[in-house]
Short mmCIF file of C-alpha atoms and ligand atoms in Angstrom, two decimals:
data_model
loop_
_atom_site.label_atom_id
_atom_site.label_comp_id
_atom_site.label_asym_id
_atom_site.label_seq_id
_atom_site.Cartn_x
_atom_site.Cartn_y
_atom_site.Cartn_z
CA UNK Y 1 -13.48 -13.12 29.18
CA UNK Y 2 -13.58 -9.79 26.58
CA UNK Y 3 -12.95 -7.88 29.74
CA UNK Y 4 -9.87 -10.08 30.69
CA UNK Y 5 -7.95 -9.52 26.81
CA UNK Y 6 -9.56 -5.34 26.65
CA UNK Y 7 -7.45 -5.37 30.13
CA UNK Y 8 -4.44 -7.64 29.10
CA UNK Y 9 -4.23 -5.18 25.70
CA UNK Y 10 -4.71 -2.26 27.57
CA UNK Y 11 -1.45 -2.79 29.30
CA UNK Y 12 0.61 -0.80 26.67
CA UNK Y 13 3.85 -0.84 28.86
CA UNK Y 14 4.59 -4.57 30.04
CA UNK Y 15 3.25 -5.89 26.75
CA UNK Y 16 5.31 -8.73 25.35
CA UNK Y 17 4.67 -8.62 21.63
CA UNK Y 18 5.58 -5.94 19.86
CA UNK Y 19 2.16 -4.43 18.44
CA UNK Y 20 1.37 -3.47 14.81
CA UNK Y 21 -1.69 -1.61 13.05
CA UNK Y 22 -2.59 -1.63 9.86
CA UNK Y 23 -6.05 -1.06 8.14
CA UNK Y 24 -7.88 -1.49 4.62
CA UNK Y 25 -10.29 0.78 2.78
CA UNK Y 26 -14.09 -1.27 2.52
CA UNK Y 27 -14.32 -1.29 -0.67
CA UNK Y 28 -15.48 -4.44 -0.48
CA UNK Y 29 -14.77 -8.25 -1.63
CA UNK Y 30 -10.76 -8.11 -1.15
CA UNK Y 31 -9.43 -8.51 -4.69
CA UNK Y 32 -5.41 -10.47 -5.72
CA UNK Y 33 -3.90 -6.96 -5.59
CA UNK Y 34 -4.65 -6.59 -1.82
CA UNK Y 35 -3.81 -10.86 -1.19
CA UNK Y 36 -0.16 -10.22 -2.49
CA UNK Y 37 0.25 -6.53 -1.58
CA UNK Y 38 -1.28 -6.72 2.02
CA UNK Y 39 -3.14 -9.26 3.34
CA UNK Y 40 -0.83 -12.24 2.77
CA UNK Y 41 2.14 -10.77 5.06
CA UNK Y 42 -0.74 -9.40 7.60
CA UNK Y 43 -1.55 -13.10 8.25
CA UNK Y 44 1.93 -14.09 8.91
CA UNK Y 45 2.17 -11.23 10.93
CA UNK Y 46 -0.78 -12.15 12.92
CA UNK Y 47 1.68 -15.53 14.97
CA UNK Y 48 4.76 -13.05 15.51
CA UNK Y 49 2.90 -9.76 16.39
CA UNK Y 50 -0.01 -8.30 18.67
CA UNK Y 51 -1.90 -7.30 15.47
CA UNK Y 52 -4.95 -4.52 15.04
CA UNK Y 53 -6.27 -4.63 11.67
CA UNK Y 54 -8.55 -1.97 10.69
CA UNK Y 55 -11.95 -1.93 8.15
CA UNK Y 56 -11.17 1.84 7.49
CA UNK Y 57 -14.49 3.27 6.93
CA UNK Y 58 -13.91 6.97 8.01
CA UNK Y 59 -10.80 6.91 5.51
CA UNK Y 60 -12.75 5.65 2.60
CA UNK Y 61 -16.00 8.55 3.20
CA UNK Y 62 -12.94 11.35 1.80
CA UNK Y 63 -13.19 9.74 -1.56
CA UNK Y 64 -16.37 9.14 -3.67
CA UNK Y 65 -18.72 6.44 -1.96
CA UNK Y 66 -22.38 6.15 -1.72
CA UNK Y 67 -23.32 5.84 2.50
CA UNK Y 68 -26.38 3.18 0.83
CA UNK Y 69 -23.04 0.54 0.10
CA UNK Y 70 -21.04 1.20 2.69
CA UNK Y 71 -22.17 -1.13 4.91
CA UNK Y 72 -21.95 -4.02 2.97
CA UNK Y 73 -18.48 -2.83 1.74
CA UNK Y 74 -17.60 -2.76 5.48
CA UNK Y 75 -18.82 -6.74 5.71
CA UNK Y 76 -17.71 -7.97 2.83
CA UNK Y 77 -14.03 -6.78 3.85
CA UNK Y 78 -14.29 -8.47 6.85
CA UNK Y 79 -15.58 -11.23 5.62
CA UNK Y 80 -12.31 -11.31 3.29
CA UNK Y 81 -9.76 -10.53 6.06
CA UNK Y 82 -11.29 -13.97 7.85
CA UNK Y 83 -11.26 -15.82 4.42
CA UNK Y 84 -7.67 -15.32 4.03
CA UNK Y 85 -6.77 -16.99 7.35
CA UNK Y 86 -6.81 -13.60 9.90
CA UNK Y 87 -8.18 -15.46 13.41
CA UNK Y 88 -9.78 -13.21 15.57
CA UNK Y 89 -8.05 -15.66 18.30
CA UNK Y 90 -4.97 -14.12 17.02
CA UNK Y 91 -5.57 -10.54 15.92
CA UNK Y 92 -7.77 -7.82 16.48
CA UNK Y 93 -10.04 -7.12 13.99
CA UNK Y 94 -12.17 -4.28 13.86
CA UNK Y 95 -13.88 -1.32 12.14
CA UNK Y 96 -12.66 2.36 12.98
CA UNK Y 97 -15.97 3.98 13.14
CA UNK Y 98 -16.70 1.76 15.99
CA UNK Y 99 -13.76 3.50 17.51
CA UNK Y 100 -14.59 7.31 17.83
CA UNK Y 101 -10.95 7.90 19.14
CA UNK Y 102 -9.49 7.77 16.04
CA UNK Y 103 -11.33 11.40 14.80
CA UNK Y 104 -10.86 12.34 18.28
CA UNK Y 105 -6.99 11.89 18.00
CA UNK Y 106 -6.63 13.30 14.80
CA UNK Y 107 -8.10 16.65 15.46
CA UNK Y 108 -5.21 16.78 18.11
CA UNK Y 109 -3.05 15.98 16.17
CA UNK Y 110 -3.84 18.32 13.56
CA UNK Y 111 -3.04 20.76 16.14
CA UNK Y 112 1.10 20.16 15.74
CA UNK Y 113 0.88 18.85 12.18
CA UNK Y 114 1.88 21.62 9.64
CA UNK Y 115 -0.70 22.17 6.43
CA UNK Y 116 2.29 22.78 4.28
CA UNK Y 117 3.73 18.82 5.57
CA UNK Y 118 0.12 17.64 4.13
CA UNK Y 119 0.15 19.56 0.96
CA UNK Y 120 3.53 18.22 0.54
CA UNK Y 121 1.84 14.46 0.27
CA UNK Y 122 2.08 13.17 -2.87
CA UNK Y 123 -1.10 11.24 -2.41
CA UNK Y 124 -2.97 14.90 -2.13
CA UNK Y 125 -1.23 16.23 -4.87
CA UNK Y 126 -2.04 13.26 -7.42
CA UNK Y 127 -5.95 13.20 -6.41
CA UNK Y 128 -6.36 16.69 -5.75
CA UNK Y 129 -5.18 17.95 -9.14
CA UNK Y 130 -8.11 15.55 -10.66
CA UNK Y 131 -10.75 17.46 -8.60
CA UNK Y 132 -12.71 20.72 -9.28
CA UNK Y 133 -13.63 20.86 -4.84
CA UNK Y 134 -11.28 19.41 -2.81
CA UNK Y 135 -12.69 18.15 0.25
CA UNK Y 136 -10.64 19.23 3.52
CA UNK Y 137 -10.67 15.39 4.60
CA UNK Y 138 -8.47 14.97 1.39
CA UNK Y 139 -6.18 16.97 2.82
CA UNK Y 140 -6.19 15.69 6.74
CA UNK Y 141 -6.37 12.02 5.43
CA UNK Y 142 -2.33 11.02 6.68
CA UNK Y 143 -3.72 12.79 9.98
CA UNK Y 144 -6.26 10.38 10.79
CA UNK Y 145 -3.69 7.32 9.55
CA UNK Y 146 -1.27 9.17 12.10
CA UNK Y 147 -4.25 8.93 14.88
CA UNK Y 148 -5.17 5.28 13.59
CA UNK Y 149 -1.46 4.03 14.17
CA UNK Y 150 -0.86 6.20 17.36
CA UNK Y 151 -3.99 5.69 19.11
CA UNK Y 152 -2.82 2.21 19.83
CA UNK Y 153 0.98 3.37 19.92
CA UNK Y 154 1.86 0.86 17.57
CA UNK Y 155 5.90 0.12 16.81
CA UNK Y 156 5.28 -1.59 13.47
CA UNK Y 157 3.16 -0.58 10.28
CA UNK Y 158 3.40 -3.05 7.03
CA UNK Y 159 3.33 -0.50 4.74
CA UNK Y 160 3.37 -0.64 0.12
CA UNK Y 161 5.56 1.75 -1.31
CA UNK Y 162 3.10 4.16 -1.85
CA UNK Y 163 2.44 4.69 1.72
CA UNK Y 164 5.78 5.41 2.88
CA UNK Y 165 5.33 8.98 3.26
CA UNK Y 166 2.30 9.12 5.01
CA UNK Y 167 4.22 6.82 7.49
CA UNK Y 168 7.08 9.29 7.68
CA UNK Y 169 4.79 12.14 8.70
CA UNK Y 170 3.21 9.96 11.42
CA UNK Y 171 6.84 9.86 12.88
CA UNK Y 172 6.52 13.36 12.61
CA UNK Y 173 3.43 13.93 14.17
CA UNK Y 174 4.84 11.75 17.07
CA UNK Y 175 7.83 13.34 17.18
CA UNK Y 176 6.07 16.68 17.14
CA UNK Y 177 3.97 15.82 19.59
CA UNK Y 178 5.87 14.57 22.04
CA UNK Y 179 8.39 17.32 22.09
CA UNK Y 180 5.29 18.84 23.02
CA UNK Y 181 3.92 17.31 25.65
CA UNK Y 182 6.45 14.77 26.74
CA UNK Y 183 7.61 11.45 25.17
CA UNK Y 184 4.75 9.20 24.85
CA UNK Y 185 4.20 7.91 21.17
CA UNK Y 186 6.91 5.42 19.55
CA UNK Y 187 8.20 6.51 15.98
CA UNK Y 188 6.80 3.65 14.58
CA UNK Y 189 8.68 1.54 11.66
CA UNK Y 190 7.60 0.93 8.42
CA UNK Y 191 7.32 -3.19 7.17
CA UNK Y 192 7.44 -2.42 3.35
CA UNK Y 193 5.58 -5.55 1.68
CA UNK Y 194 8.15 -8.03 -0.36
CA UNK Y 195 5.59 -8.23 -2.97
CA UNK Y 196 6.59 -4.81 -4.38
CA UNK Y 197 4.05 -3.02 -6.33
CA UNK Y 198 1.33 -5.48 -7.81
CA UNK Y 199 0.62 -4.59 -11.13
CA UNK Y 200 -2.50 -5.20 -12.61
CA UNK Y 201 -3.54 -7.70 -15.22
CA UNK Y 202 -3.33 -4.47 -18.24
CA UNK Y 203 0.46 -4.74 -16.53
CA UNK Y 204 0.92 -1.63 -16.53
CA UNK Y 205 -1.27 0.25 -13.66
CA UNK Y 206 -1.42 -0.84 -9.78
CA UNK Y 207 -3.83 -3.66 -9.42
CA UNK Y 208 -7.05 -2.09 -7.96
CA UNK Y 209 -10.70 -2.82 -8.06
CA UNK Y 210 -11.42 0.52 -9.82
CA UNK Y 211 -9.22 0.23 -12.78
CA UNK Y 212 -11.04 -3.03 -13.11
CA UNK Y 213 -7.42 -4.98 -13.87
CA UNK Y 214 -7.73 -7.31 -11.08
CA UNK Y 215 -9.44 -10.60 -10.10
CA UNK Y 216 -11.57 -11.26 -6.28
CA UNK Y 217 -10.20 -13.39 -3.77
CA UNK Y 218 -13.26 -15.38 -3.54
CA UNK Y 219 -13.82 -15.75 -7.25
CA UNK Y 220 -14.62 -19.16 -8.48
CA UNK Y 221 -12.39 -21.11 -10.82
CA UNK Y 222 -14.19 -19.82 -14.10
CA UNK Y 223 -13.92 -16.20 -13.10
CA UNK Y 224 -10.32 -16.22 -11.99
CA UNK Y 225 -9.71 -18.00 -15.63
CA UNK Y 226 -12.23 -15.26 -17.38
CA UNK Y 227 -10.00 -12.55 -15.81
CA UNK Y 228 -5.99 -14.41 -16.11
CA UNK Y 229 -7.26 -14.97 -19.75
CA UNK Y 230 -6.94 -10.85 -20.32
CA UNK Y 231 -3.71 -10.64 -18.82
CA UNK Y 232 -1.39 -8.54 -21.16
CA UNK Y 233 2.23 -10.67 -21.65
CA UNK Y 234 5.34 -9.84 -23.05
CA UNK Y 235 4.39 -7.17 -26.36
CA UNK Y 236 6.93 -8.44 -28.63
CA UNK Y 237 5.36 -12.09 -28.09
CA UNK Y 238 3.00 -11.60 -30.88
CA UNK Y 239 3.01 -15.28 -32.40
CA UNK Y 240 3.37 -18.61 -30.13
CA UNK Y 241 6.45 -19.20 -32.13
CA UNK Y 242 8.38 -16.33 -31.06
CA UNK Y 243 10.25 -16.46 -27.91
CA UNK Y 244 9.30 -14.42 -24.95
CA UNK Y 245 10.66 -12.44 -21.87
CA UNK Y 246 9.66 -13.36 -18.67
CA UNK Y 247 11.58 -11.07 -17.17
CA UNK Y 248 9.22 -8.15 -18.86
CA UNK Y 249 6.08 -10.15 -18.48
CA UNK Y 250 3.59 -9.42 -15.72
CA UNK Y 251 2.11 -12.69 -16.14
CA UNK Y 252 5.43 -14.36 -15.25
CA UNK Y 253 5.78 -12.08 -12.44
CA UNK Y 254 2.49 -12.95 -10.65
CA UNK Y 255 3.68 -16.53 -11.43
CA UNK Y 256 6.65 -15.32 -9.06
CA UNK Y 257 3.94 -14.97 -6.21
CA UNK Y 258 1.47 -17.68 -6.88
CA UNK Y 259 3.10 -20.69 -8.85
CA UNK Y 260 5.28 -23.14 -6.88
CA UNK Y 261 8.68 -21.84 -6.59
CA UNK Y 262 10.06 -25.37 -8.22
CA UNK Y 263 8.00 -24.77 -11.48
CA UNK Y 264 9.48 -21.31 -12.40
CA UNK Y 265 12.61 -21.83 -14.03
CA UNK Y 266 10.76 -24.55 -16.38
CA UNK Y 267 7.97 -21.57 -16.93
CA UNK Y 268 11.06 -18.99 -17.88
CA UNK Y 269 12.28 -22.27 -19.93
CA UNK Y 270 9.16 -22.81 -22.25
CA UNK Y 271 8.58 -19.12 -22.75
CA UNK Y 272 12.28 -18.18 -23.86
CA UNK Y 273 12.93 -21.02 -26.02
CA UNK Y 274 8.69 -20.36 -27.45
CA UNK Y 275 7.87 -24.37 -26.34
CA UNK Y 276 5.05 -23.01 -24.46
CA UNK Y 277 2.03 -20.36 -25.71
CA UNK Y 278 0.89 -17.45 -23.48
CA UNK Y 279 -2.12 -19.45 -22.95
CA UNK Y 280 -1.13 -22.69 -21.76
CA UNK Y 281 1.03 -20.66 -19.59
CA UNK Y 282 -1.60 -18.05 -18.16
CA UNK Y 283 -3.61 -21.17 -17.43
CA UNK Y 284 -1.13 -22.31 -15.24
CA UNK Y 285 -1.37 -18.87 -13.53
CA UNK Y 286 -5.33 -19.14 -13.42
CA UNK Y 287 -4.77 -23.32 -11.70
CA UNK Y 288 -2.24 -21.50 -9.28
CA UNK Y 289 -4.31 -18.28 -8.28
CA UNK Y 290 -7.18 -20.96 -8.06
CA UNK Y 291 -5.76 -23.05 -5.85
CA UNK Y 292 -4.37 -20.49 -2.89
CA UNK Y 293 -8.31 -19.22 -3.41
CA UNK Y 294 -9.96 -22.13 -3.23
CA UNK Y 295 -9.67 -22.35 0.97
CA UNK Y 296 -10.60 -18.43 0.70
CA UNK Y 297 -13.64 -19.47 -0.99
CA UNK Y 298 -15.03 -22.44 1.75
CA UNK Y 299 -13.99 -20.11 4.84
CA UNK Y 300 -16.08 -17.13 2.66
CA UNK Y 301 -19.37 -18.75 2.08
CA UNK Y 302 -19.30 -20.13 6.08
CA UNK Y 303 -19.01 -16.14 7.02
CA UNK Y 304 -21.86 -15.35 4.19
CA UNK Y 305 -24.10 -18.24 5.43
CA UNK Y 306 -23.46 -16.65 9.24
CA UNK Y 307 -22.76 -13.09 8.80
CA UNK Y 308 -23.77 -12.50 12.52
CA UNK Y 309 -20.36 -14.28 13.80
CA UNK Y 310 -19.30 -11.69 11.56
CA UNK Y 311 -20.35 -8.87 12.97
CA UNK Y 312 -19.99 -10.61 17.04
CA UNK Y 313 -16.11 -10.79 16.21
CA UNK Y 314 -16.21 -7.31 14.69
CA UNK Y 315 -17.68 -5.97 17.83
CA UNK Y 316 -15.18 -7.95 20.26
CA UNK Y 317 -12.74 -6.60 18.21
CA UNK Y 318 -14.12 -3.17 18.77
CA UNK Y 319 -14.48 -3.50 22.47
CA UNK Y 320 -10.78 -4.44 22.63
CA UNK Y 321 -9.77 -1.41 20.90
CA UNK Y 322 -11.48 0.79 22.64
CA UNK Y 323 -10.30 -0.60 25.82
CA UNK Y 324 -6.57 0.47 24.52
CA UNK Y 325 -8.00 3.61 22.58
CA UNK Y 326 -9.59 5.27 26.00
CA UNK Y 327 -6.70 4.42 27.79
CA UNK Y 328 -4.24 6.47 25.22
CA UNK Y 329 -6.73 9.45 24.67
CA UNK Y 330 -6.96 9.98 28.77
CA UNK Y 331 -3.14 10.28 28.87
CA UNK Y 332 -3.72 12.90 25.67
CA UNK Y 333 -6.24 14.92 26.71
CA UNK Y 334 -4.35 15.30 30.19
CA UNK Y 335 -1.40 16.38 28.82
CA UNK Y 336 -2.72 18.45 26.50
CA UNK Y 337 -4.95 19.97 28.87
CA UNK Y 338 -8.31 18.69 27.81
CA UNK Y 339 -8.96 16.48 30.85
CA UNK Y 340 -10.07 20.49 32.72
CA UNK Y 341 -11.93 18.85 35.32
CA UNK Y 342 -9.55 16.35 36.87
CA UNK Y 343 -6.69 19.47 36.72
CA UNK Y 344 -8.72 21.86 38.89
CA UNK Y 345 -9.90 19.19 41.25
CA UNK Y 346 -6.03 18.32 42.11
FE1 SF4 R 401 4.56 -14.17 -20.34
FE2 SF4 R 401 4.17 -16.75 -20.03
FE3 SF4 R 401 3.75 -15.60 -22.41
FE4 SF4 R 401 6.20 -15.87 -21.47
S1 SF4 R 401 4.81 -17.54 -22.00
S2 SF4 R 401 5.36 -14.02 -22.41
S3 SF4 R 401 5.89 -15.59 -19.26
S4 SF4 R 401 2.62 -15.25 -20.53
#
């Protein structure tokens, strides 16, 4: 049966469904930032789209990260992709180290990609200047994204804001590349996320794990309270009787994702006109962020209590990929003249 969908997938040309690729650093447990920004739209995605989504392991080793956690990192991502609602009956799922293609492709690829187009990143510029030694894979990181997306010639990318460049040079790359060697990559279009940049519960920096402004996807009803009780509101709300702005308030704006739609203008109400305190109306955040976890949480502690379905669909996942990923790097390496021994025995 795996054999029957690596074939079926490996089909690039006749393919029905237009395909899309998109992957995640492991830094473990998937936290609200990643829900809204990312994984939300990547499980809609999942009915409309031939999906590969990506634990990207060999992205997150160009950073700081201890090789001791990085397994677990790598499982408990998973495990949060299939807590959210991704089906492995319905997208790929897999982790790029068990795909050696992707380095392979990228040190092609580096090969037509200019070092002043990578210097250029933003990205590399903003993490660079905060480091004494810059490590080279700092540098090459939008290469290997450009191999991640290519190697399975993927059309569509759902992309934040902040990635939007890197995306642009993998059209370049392509583009590059197939001047080249002859048209074989698409230019492949950027999804940018509805949700907008997430801001954090300090409001004011990106939610992430390592600013420590955010709250997990499988926390329980008392932590998600612990953490929406921190959540900075509107500053010139500094008594309950004064009214508010929920247009300025990140609290209101998370309400925007989480709360049902019919409740808002009622929220925007009791906050303008100072009938309702912050805190009666952050705990109406906390009993909305608690409720879209709560399925998170039951699906969660079935993976946990079986993490060896875990790893079985990771590896099916895999073994698709690399079914697709050979069948893209033969066509590479003969046109680029790497596949010597086929060439001379023509
Ligand atoms: Fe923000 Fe709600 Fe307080 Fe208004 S009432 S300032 S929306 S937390």
């Amino acid at each position: 049966m795996e054999r029957g969908r690596e074939e079926e997938a490996s089909s690039a040309g006749g393919r029905g469904r237009r395909r899309v690729f998109s992957g995640m650093q492991p830094s473990g447990e998937a936290h609200l930032g990643n829900y809204l920004g990312a994984l939300r739209q990547w499980v809609e995605l999942q009915e409309e789209y031939e999906c590969f989504f990506c634990v990207v392991d060999e992205h997150a080793i160009t950073g700081e990260f201890a090789g001791e956690d990085l397994p677990a990192r790598t499982l408990d991502l998973a495990v949060s992709f299939l807590a959210v609602g991704l089906d492995p009956e319905r997208c790929t799922i897999f982790v790029q180290s068990d795909v050696p293609e992707h380095v392979e492709l990228s040190w092609l690829f580096n090969s037509v990609t200019p070092l002043g187009d990578l210097e250029r990143m933003t990205q590399f510029k903003d993490k660079s200047s905060r480091l004494e030694s810059v490590p080279a894979g700092l540098l090459n990181y939008p290469v290997l994204q450009a191999a991640d997306i290519l190697l399975y010639r993927a059309e569509v990318v759902p992309v934040g804001e902040d990635q939007l460049q890197h995306l642009e040079l993998t059209r370049e790359i392509a583009r590059r590349w197939n001047s080249r060697f002859g048209s074989y990559f698409p230019e492949p279009e950027a999804l940018v996320s509805k949700a907008g940049r997430i801001l954090g519960l300090d409001g004011d920096q990106k939610m992430s794990k390592s600013l420590d402004n955010t709250v997990g996807i499988l926390a329980d009803s008392e932590e998600v309270w612990a953490r929406v009780r921190t959540a900075v509101t509107d500053p010139q709300r500094v008594k309950k009787s004064d009214p508010g702005r929920p247009e300025v308030c990140n609290v209101y704006t998370l309400h925007t994702h989480l709360t049902d739609p019919e409740k808002l203008p009622d929220i925007a109400h009791q906050c303008r006109t100072a009938q309702r305190g912050c805190v009666e109306c952050k705990r109406i955040l906390a009993a909305s962020i608690d409720e879209r976890f709560a399925p998170f949480r039951e699906r969660a502690a079935h993976y946990r209590e079986n993490p060896d379905e875990v790893v079985q669909i990771l590896e099916a996942g895999a073994q698709r990929a690399r079914g697709i990923a050979r069948e893209t790097m033969r066509e590479v390496r003969g046109r680029m003249g790497l596949d010597w021994r086929t060439a001379l025995a023509r």
